[in-house]
XYZ file of C-alpha atoms in Angstrom:
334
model
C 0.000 0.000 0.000
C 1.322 3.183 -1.201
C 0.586 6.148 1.607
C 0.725 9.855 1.572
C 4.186 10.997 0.883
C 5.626 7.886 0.285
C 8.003 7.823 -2.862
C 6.022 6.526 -6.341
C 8.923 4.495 -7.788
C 11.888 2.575 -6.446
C 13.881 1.297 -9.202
C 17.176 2.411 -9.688
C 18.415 2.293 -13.093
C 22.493 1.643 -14.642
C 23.172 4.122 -17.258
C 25.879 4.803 -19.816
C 28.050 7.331 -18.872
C 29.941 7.449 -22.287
C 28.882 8.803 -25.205
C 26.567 5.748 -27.657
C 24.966 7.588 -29.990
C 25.092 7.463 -33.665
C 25.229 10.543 -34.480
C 28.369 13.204 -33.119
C 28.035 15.285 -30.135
C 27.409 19.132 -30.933
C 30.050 21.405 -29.555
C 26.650 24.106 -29.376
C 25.137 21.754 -27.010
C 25.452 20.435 -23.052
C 24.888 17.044 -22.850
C 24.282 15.062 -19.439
C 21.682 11.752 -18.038
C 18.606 12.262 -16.257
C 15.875 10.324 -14.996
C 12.228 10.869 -14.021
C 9.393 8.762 -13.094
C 5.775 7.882 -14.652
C 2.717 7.375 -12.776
C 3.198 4.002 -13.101
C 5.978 3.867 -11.136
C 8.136 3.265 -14.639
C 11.485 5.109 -14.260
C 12.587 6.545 -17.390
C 16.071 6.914 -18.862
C 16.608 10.432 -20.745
C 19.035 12.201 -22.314
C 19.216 16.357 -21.153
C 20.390 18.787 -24.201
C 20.992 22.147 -22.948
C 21.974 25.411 -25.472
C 25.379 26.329 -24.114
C 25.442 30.067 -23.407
C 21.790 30.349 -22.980
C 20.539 31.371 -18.892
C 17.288 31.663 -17.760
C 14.017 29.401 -18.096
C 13.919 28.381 -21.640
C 11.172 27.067 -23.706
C 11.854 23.024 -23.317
C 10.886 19.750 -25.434
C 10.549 15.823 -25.016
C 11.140 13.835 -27.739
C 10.614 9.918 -28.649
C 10.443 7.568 -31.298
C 10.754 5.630 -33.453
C 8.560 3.046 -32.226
C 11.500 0.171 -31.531
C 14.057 2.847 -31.450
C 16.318 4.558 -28.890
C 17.104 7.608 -27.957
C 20.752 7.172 -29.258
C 19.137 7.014 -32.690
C 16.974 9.603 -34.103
C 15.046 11.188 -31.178
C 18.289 11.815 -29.336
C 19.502 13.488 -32.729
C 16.494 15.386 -33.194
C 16.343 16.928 -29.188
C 20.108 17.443 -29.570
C 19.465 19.658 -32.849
C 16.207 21.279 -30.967
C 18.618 21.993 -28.259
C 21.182 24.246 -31.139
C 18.337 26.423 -31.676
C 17.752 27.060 -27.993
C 15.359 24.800 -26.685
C 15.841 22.466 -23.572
C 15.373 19.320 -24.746
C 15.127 15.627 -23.357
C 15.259 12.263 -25.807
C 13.468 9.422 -23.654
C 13.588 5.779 -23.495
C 9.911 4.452 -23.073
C 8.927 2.223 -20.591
C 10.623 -1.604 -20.572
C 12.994 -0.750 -23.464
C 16.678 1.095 -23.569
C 17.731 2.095 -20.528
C 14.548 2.947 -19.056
C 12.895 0.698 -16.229
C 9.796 -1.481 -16.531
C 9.413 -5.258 -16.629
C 9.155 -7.558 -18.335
C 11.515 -6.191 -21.053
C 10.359 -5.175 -24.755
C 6.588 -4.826 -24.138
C 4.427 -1.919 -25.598
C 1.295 -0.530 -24.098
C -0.325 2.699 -25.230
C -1.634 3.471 -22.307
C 1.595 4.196 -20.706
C 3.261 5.031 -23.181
C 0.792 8.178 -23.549
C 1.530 8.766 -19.990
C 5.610 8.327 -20.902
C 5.277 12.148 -22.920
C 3.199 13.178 -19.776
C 5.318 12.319 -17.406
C 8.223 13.824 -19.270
C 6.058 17.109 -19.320
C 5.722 16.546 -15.833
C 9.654 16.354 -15.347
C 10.556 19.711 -17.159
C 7.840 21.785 -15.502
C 9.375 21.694 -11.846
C 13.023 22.638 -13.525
C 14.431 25.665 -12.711
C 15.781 26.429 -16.114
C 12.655 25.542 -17.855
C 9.378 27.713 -18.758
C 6.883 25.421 -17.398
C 4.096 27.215 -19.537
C 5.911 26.062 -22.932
C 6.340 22.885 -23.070
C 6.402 21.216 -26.290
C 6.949 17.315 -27.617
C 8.005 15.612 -30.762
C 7.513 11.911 -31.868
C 8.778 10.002 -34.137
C 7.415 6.999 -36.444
C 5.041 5.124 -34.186
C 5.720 7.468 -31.272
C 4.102 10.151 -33.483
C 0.959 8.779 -33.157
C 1.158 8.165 -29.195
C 2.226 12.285 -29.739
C -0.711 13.234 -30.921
C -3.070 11.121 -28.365
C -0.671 12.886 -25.670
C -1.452 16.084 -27.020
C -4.917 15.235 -26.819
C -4.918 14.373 -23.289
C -2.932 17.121 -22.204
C -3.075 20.803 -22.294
C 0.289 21.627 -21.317
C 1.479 20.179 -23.974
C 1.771 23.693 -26.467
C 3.305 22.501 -29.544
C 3.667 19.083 -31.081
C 5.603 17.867 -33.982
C 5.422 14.207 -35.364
C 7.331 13.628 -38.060
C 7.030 10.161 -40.290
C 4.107 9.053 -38.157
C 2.650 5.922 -37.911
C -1.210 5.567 -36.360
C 0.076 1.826 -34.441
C -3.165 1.266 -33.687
C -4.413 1.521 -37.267
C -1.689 -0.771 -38.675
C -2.038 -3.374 -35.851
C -6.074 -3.503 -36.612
C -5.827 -3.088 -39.963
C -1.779 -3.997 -41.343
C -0.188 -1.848 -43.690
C -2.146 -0.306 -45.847
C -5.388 -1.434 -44.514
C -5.015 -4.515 -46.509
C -6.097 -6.930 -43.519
C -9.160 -4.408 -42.689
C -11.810 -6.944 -41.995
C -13.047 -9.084 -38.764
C -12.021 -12.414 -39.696
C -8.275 -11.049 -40.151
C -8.321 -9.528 -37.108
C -9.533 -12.313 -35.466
C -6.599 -14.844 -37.014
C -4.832 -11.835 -35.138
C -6.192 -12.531 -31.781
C -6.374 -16.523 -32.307
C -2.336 -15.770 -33.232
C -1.935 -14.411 -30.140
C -3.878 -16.086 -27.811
C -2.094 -19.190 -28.725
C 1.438 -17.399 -27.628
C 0.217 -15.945 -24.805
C -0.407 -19.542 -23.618
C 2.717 -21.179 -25.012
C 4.374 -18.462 -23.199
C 2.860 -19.035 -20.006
C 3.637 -22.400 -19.952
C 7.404 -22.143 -21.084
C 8.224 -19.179 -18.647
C 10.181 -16.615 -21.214
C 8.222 -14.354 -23.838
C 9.263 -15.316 -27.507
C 10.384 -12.574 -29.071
C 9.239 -11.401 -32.191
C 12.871 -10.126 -34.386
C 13.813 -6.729 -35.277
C 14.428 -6.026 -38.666
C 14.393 -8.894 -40.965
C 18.420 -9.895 -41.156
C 19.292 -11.409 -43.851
C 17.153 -8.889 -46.192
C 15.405 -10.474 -48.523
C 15.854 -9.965 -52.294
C 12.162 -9.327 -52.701
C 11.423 -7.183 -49.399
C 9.471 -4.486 -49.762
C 11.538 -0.978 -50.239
C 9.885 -0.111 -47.022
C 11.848 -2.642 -45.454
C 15.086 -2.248 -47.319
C 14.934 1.488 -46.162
C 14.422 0.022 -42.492
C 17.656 -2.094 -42.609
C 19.512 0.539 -43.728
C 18.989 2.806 -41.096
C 18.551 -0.226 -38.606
C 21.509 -3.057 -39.517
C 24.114 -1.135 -40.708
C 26.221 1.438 -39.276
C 24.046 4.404 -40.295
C 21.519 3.992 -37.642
C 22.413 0.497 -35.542
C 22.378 0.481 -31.720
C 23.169 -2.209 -29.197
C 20.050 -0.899 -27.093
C 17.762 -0.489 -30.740
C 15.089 -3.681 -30.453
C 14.512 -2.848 -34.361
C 18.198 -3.287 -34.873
C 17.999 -6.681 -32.508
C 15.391 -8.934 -31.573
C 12.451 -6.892 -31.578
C 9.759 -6.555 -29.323
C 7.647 -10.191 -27.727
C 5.797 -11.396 -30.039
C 2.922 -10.692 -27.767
C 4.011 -7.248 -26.834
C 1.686 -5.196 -28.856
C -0.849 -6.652 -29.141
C -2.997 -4.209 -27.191
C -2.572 -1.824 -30.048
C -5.301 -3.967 -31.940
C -7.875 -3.007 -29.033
C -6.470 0.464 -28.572
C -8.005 3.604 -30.427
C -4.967 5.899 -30.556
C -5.833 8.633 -32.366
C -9.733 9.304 -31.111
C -10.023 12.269 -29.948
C -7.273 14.282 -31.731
C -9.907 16.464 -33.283
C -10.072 17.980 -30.148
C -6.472 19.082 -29.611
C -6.812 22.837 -29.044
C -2.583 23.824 -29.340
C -0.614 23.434 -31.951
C 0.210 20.711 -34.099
C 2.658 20.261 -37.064
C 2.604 16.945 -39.414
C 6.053 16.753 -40.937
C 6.194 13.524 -43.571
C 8.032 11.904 -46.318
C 5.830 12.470 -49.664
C 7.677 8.968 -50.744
C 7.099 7.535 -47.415
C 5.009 3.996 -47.341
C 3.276 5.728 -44.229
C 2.082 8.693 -45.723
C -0.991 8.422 -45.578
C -1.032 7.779 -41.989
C 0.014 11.125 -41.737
C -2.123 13.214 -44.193
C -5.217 11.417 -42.655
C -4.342 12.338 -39.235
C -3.955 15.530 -40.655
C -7.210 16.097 -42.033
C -9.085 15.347 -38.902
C -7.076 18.251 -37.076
C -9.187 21.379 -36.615
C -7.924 25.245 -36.334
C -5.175 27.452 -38.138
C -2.657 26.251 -35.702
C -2.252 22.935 -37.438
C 0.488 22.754 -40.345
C 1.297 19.685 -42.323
C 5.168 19.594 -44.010
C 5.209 17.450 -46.904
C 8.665 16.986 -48.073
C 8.942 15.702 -52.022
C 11.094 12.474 -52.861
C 11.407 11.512 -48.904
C 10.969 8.315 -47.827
C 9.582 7.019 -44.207
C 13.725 6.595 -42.921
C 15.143 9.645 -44.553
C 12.866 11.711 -41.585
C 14.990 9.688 -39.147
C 18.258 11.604 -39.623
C 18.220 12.992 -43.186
C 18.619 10.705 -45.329
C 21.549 12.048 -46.217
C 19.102 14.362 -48.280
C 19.266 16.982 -45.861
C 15.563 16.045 -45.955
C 14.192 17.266 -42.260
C 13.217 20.900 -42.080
C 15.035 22.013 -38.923
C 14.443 25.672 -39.516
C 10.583 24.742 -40.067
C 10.139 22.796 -36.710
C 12.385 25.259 -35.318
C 10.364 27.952 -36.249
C 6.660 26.241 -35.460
C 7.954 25.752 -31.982
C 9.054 29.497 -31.617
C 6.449 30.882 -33.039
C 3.735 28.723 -30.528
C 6.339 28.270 -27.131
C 6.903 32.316 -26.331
């Protein structure tokens, strides 16, 4: 029994000291660990970008994604170039991946990881060197989509950004491109899953479900190709990264099916920008999201010949508008 005053969360978490990321530290930039708590109890892993030179409360950010990813991929890259234009930023592990807390490892669960952005909101409005009353967030990939349902859920939130978004929910109901919209695919689904919930049960250990699919097939998809090259090879792998290991369990999301992430996002009264890939397989994730926002405050970035991958550091194609996002989270975190 938890009572009044008594500390929410007791785990104590081992983090990396040395620098992991792959991308290079910015000399523009202070870099150090942090950690905060959910209401869950979760403790969360971060990494803290601060603008050197810069005093005062500053406008401040949280940033995660992709879904599978860490924040030594491209969350930490994109808080860490936030953080050059003068934002405080943090790049989070969510809960039961990285070096964030949470067991059993490599599970998903919309719920809290909603309340992941929130309780990153919740960390950077008691700092001292943050403006609690501009707080802004950015996802990434699937953790776009848990964006905008945080968003949704929470006024303090002032600005979002998701950039190459994915709607999980949608493509665990439905699979990509709704080709598997019906009831008898979704219930092969939950038959699929019900039978490894019980085989895992039995056996003790959670099967895991892979990362990216290593060795890549001659005839993937160029969705997938694009995934292993960010993922497998040196461009984008990570020791930590379950896309660039063994994935998630197999049963780990499978409350996405169930789950209704993007419901109420009409109803998000701040502002919102849509930043995605016109080449991108999930593009139209992110124009339909899009469509169902309401006000002038809303702004969706199409960028021509980009694929879903090239939004996680560039591509190479210089192909994520810094200045843009830069200048949507000015102009609405004053």
């Amino acid at each position: 029994m938890l009572w009044k005053g008594q500390d929410m969360t007791n785990e104590t978490l081992e983090l990396t000291n040395e620098w992991d990321k792959v991308f290079p530290a910015s000399v523009e930039v202070g870099h150090e660990k942090v950690t905060f708590h959910n209401r869950f109890g979760i403790t969360l892993a971060a990494d803290l970008y601060t603008p050197k030179g810069v005093s005062g409360p500053r406008p401040a950010l949280a940033v995660s994604g992709p879904f599978g990813a860490v924040k030594e991929q491209s969350s930490g890259l994109y808080a860490q170039k936030m953080a050059e234009y003068g934002f405080l930023t943090i790049a989070f592990d969510p809960s039961f991946t990285g070096e964030s807390g949470g067991t059993p490892r490599y599970m998903n669960s919309p719920d809290i990881n909603i309340e992941d952005f929130q309780a990153a909101v919740d960390y950077l409005s008691v700092r001292d060197d943050v403006d609690a009353d501009n707080i802004g967030i950015v996802g990434i990939c699937g953790w776009g989509g848990m964006a905008l349902a945080a968003a949704a859920a929470d006024p303090r939130i002032k600005a979002t950004v998701v950039s190459t978004m994915y709607d999980m929910s949608r493509v665990a109901a439905n699979g990509y491109f709704d080709s598997a919209d019906s009831a008898e695919a979704r219930n092969q689904m939950r038959a699929s899953v019900a039978a490894q919930r019980t085989a895992d049960y039995r056996s003790g250990t959670y099967a895991m479900a892979g990362g990216v699919v290593d060795p890549l097939p001659d005839d993937a998809p160029q969705f997938v190709k694009d995934y292993y090259d960010y993922y497998k090879t040196p461009r984008g792998y990570h020791p930590r990264s379950l896309n660039s290991n063994d994935g998630w369990t197999v049963i780990g999301g499978s409350s996405l099916m169930n789950a209704t992430l993007l419901g109420y996002i009409e109803e998000i009264e701040n502002a919102v920008m849509i930043v995605h890939g016109e080449e991108a397989h999930s593009f139209y994730m992110g124009k339909d999201a899009f469509a169902r926002l309401q006000g002038d405050n809303k702004v969706f970035v199409p960028i021509p010949g980009a694929s879903h991958t090239d939004l996680y550091d560039g591509g190479g194609k210089n192909a994520i508008p810094w200045d843009q996002i830069a200048e949507f989270f000015a102009l609405h975190l004053c």
